[in-house]
Short mmCIF file of C-alpha atoms in Angstrom, two decimals:
data_model
loop_
_atom_site.label_atom_id
_atom_site.label_comp_id
_atom_site.label_asym_id
_atom_site.label_seq_id
_atom_site.Cartn_x
_atom_site.Cartn_y
_atom_site.Cartn_z
CA UNK A 1231 254.01 64.90 -73.42
CA UNK A 1232 250.72 66.36 -72.47
CA UNK A 1233 248.44 64.91 -69.80
CA UNK A 1234 245.91 63.91 -72.42
CA UNK A 1235 248.51 61.84 -74.30
CA UNK A 1236 249.57 60.09 -71.07
CA UNK A 1237 245.94 59.14 -70.32
CA UNK A 1238 245.55 57.72 -73.81
CA UNK A 1239 248.64 55.52 -73.35
CA UNK A 1240 247.43 54.25 -69.95
CA UNK A 1241 244.03 53.42 -71.44
CA UNK A 1242 245.73 51.43 -74.21
CA UNK A 1243 247.82 49.41 -71.63
CA UNK A 1244 244.86 48.58 -69.32
CA UNK A 1245 243.24 45.91 -71.55
CA UNK A 1246 246.61 44.23 -72.00
CA UNK A 1247 247.13 44.07 -68.22
CA UNK A 1248 243.62 42.68 -67.66
CA UNK A 1249 244.21 39.96 -70.28
CA UNK A 1250 247.50 38.94 -68.65
CA UNK A 1251 245.82 38.72 -65.21
CA UNK A 1252 242.97 36.57 -66.57
CA UNK A 1253 245.44 34.23 -68.28
CA UNK A 1254 247.40 33.86 -65.04
CA UNK A 1255 244.22 33.01 -63.08
CA UNK A 1256 243.23 30.37 -65.68
CA UNK A 1257 246.65 28.76 -65.42
CA UNK A 1258 246.40 28.56 -61.61
CA UNK A 1259 242.90 27.04 -61.79
CA UNK A 1260 244.03 24.45 -64.36
CA UNK A 1261 246.93 23.44 -62.12
CA UNK A 1262 244.57 23.07 -59.14
CA UNK A 1263 242.13 20.92 -61.12
CA UNK A 1264 244.98 18.75 -62.35
CA UNK A 1265 246.21 18.29 -58.79
CA UNK A 1266 242.69 17.29 -57.57
CA UNK A 1267 242.20 14.64 -60.23
CA UNK A 1268 242.95 11.18 -58.73
CA UNK A 1269 245.82 9.32 -60.19
CA UNK A 1270 244.69 6.68 -62.62
CA UNK A 1271 244.70 3.24 -61.03
CA UNK A 1272 247.50 1.08 -62.17
CA UNK A 1273 246.33 -1.68 -64.47
CA UNK A 1274 246.98 -5.09 -62.84
CA UNK A 1275 248.79 -7.75 -64.77
CA UNK A 1276 247.07 -11.15 -65.22
CA UNK A 1277 249.48 -12.66 -62.69
CA UNK A 1278 248.60 -9.98 -60.12
CA UNK A 1279 244.87 -10.52 -60.71
CA UNK A 1280 245.27 -14.28 -60.21
CA UNK A 1281 247.24 -13.71 -57.01
CA UNK A 1282 244.56 -11.34 -55.68
CA UNK A 1283 241.76 -13.82 -56.48
CA UNK A 1284 243.68 -16.68 -54.86
CA UNK A 1285 244.16 -14.60 -51.71
CA UNK A 1286 240.45 -13.73 -51.63
CA UNK A 1287 239.55 -17.40 -52.20
CA UNK A 1288 241.81 -18.49 -49.33
CA UNK A 1289 240.23 -15.91 -47.04
CA UNK A 1290 236.71 -17.09 -47.93
CA UNK A 1291 237.70 -20.73 -47.34
CA UNK A 1292 239.11 -19.84 -43.94
CA UNK A 1293 235.90 -18.01 -43.03
CA UNK A 1294 233.74 -20.96 -44.13
CA UNK A 1295 235.86 -23.41 -42.12
CA UNK A 1296 235.65 -21.17 -39.07
CA UNK A 1297 231.86 -20.98 -39.35
CA UNK A 1298 231.61 -24.75 -39.80
CA UNK A 1299 233.71 -25.22 -36.67
CA UNK A 1300 231.54 -22.74 -34.74
CA UNK A 1301 228.38 -24.57 -35.83
CA UNK A 1302 229.85 -27.95 -34.87
CA UNK A 1303 230.76 -26.62 -31.43
CA UNK A 1304 227.25 -25.21 -31.04
CA UNK A 1305 225.71 -28.53 -32.10
CA UNK A 1306 227.81 -30.49 -29.59
CA UNK A 1307 227.00 -28.00 -26.85
CA UNK A 1308 223.26 -28.21 -27.60
CA UNK A 1309 223.36 -32.02 -27.52
CA UNK A 1310 225.20 -31.96 -24.18
CA UNK A 1311 222.74 -29.45 -22.69
CA UNK A 1312 219.81 -31.57 -23.86
CA UNK A 1313 221.38 -34.69 -22.33
CA UNK A 1314 222.06 -32.85 -19.07
CA UNK A 1315 218.47 -31.61 -18.96
CA UNK A 1316 217.27 -35.20 -19.45
CA UNK A 1317 219.70 -36.70 -16.92
CA UNK A 1318 218.98 -34.16 -14.19
CA UNK A 1319 215.33 -33.33 -14.89
CA UNK A 1320 214.19 -34.93 -11.62
CA UNK A 1321 216.83 -33.33 -9.41
CA UNK A 1322 214.37 -31.01 -7.67
CA UNK A 1323 211.89 -33.80 -6.95
CA UNK A 1324 214.58 -36.16 -5.67
CA UNK A 1325 216.00 -33.50 -3.35
CA UNK A 1326 212.52 -33.03 -1.89
CA UNK A 1327 212.18 -36.78 -1.38
CA UNK A 1328 215.42 -36.97 0.61
CA UNK A 1329 213.73 -35.59 3.73
CA UNK A 1330 211.15 -38.37 3.63
CA UNK A 1331 213.91 -40.96 3.13
CA UNK A 1332 215.77 -39.57 6.14
CA UNK A 1333 212.59 -39.79 8.22
CA UNK A 1334 212.07 -43.40 7.14
CA UNK A 1335 215.65 -44.22 8.14
CA UNK A 1336 215.09 -42.73 11.58
CA UNK A 1337 211.84 -44.67 11.95
CA UNK A 1338 213.53 -47.95 11.03
CA UNK A 1339 216.28 -47.28 13.58
CA UNK A 1340 213.72 -46.46 16.24
CA UNK A 1341 211.72 -49.60 15.44
CA UNK A 1342 214.68 -51.78 16.36
CA UNK A 1343 214.39 -50.81 20.01
CA UNK A 1344 210.74 -49.70 20.21
CA UNK A 1345 208.37 -51.40 22.64
CA UNK A 1346 205.21 -49.65 21.44
CA UNK A 1347 204.11 -50.67 17.92
CA UNK A 1348 201.63 -47.77 17.86
CA UNK A 1349 204.45 -45.24 18.12
CA UNK A 1350 206.10 -46.75 15.04
CA UNK A 1351 202.80 -46.75 13.16
CA UNK A 1352 202.20 -43.11 14.09
CA UNK A 1353 205.70 -42.19 12.88
CA UNK A 1354 205.14 -43.88 9.50
CA UNK A 1355 201.74 -42.19 9.21
CA UNK A 1356 203.31 -38.76 9.82
CA UNK A 1357 205.95 -39.41 7.15
CA UNK A 1358 203.26 -40.49 4.68
CA UNK A 1359 201.16 -37.37 5.30
CA UNK A 1360 204.20 -35.11 4.93
CA UNK A 1361 205.21 -36.78 1.68
CA UNK A 1362 201.70 -36.61 0.22
CA UNK A 1363 201.39 -32.95 1.19
CA UNK A 1364 204.71 -32.09 -0.47
CA UNK A 1365 203.78 -33.89 -3.71
CA UNK A 1366 200.35 -32.27 -3.85
CA UNK A 1367 201.40 -28.71 -3.01
CA UNK A 1368 204.71 -28.52 -4.89
CA UNK A 1369 204.21 -30.89 -7.82
CA UNK A 1370 200.40 -30.99 -8.23
CA UNK A 1371 200.40 -34.79 -7.90
CA UNK A 1372 196.99 -35.84 -6.59
CA UNK A 1373 195.68 -39.29 -5.74
CA UNK A 1374 192.11 -40.32 -6.51
CA UNK A 1375 189.78 -43.28 -6.15
CA UNK A 1376 187.55 -44.13 -3.20
CA UNK A 1377 184.81 -46.67 -2.61
CA UNK A 1378 181.36 -45.30 -3.44
CA UNK A 1379 182.50 -43.05 -6.29
CA UNK A 1380 181.01 -43.46 -9.77
CA UNK A 1381 183.03 -45.69 -12.09
CA UNK A 1382 184.75 -43.79 -14.94
CA UNK A 1383 186.54 -45.97 -17.49
CA UNK A 1384 188.71 -42.99 -18.49
CA UNK A 1385 190.40 -42.87 -15.09
CA UNK A 1386 189.59 -46.25 -13.51
CA UNK A 1387 190.79 -49.72 -14.50
CA UNK A 1388 188.27 -52.39 -13.51
CA UNK A 1389 189.95 -55.59 -12.36
CA UNK A 1390 186.72 -57.22 -11.20
CA UNK A 1391 182.97 -56.62 -10.93
CA UNK A 1392 180.00 -57.73 -8.90
CA UNK A 1393 176.27 -57.40 -9.63
CA UNK A 1394 174.61 -55.43 -6.86
CA UNK A 1395 171.64 -53.19 -6.18
CA UNK A 1396 173.10 -49.99 -7.61
CA UNK A 1397 171.68 -47.56 -10.15
CA UNK A 1398 174.98 -47.08 -11.98
CA UNK A 1399 178.45 -48.64 -11.97
CA UNK A 1400 180.11 -47.71 -8.68
CA UNK A 1401 183.50 -48.36 -7.10
CA UNK A 1402 183.06 -51.24 -4.64
CA UNK A 1403 186.71 -51.27 -3.59
CA UNK A 1404 189.97 -49.58 -4.58
CA UNK A 1405 192.93 -51.92 -4.76
CA UNK A 1406 195.41 -49.31 -6.00
CA UNK A 1407 194.95 -45.55 -5.97
CA UNK A 1408 195.15 -43.60 -9.18
CA UNK A 1409 197.28 -40.50 -9.60
CA UNK A 1410 196.94 -37.32 -11.67
CA UNK A 1411 199.69 -34.88 -12.45
CA UNK A 1412 197.67 -31.68 -12.75
CA UNK A 1413 194.92 -32.76 -15.22
CA UNK A 1414 196.71 -35.77 -16.70
CA UNK A 1415 196.26 -39.30 -15.42
CA UNK A 1416 199.67 -40.87 -14.87
CA UNK A 1417 198.33 -44.05 -13.24
CA UNK A 1418 194.79 -45.41 -13.46
CA UNK A 1419 193.17 -46.54 -10.26
CA UNK A 1420 192.67 -50.33 -10.08
CA UNK A 1421 189.19 -50.99 -8.75
CA UNK A 1422 186.41 -53.48 -8.11
CA UNK A 1423 183.17 -52.29 -9.67
CA UNK A 1424 179.61 -52.79 -8.45
CA UNK A 1425 177.40 -53.21 -11.53
CA UNK A 1426 173.60 -52.76 -11.64
CA UNK A 1427 171.74 -56.08 -11.67
CA UNK A 1428 169.98 -56.97 -14.88
CA UNK A 1429 166.44 -55.65 -14.85
CA UNK A 1430 167.25 -52.66 -12.56
#
């Protein structure tokens, strides 16, 4: 066989080989695609669906009950904290008053054997000044009301009056001091008022 005949035979075989190779590649690709496709989910029976829904329902009920219990615990805790805040709101003030109470106790003990009344009076006066200073500086509790001041019905309570030679109502005497906590009156001063005479 001549070289030319051999070349012709090889040329005739080449397309057949190419077709076989292409078919083999297609088969491999189809197998890979088939392998990548997820398996179809199994169809649940009605009984299985009911069981799944019942399990989900039970889980939701448990979660709701747990949240209700958490809320109830929170509510009880909030009530207790509010009650504690109410019960012990004055703790700081009472602790500050203990020093004055101790000083009064010591003064009473000293008075039992004291021979100088002035010393006892001075001791009580010192306790009073210390107590007033503490209430003013730490708690903004201020007393008011002094004879000669103008009468103000918003902060004074008149328990008596007298006509006198005054141009405007004036405090003649203070029977009980008034007190303000910051800008709020917590006790009105009880006073005697001098009123202008008719015709003035």
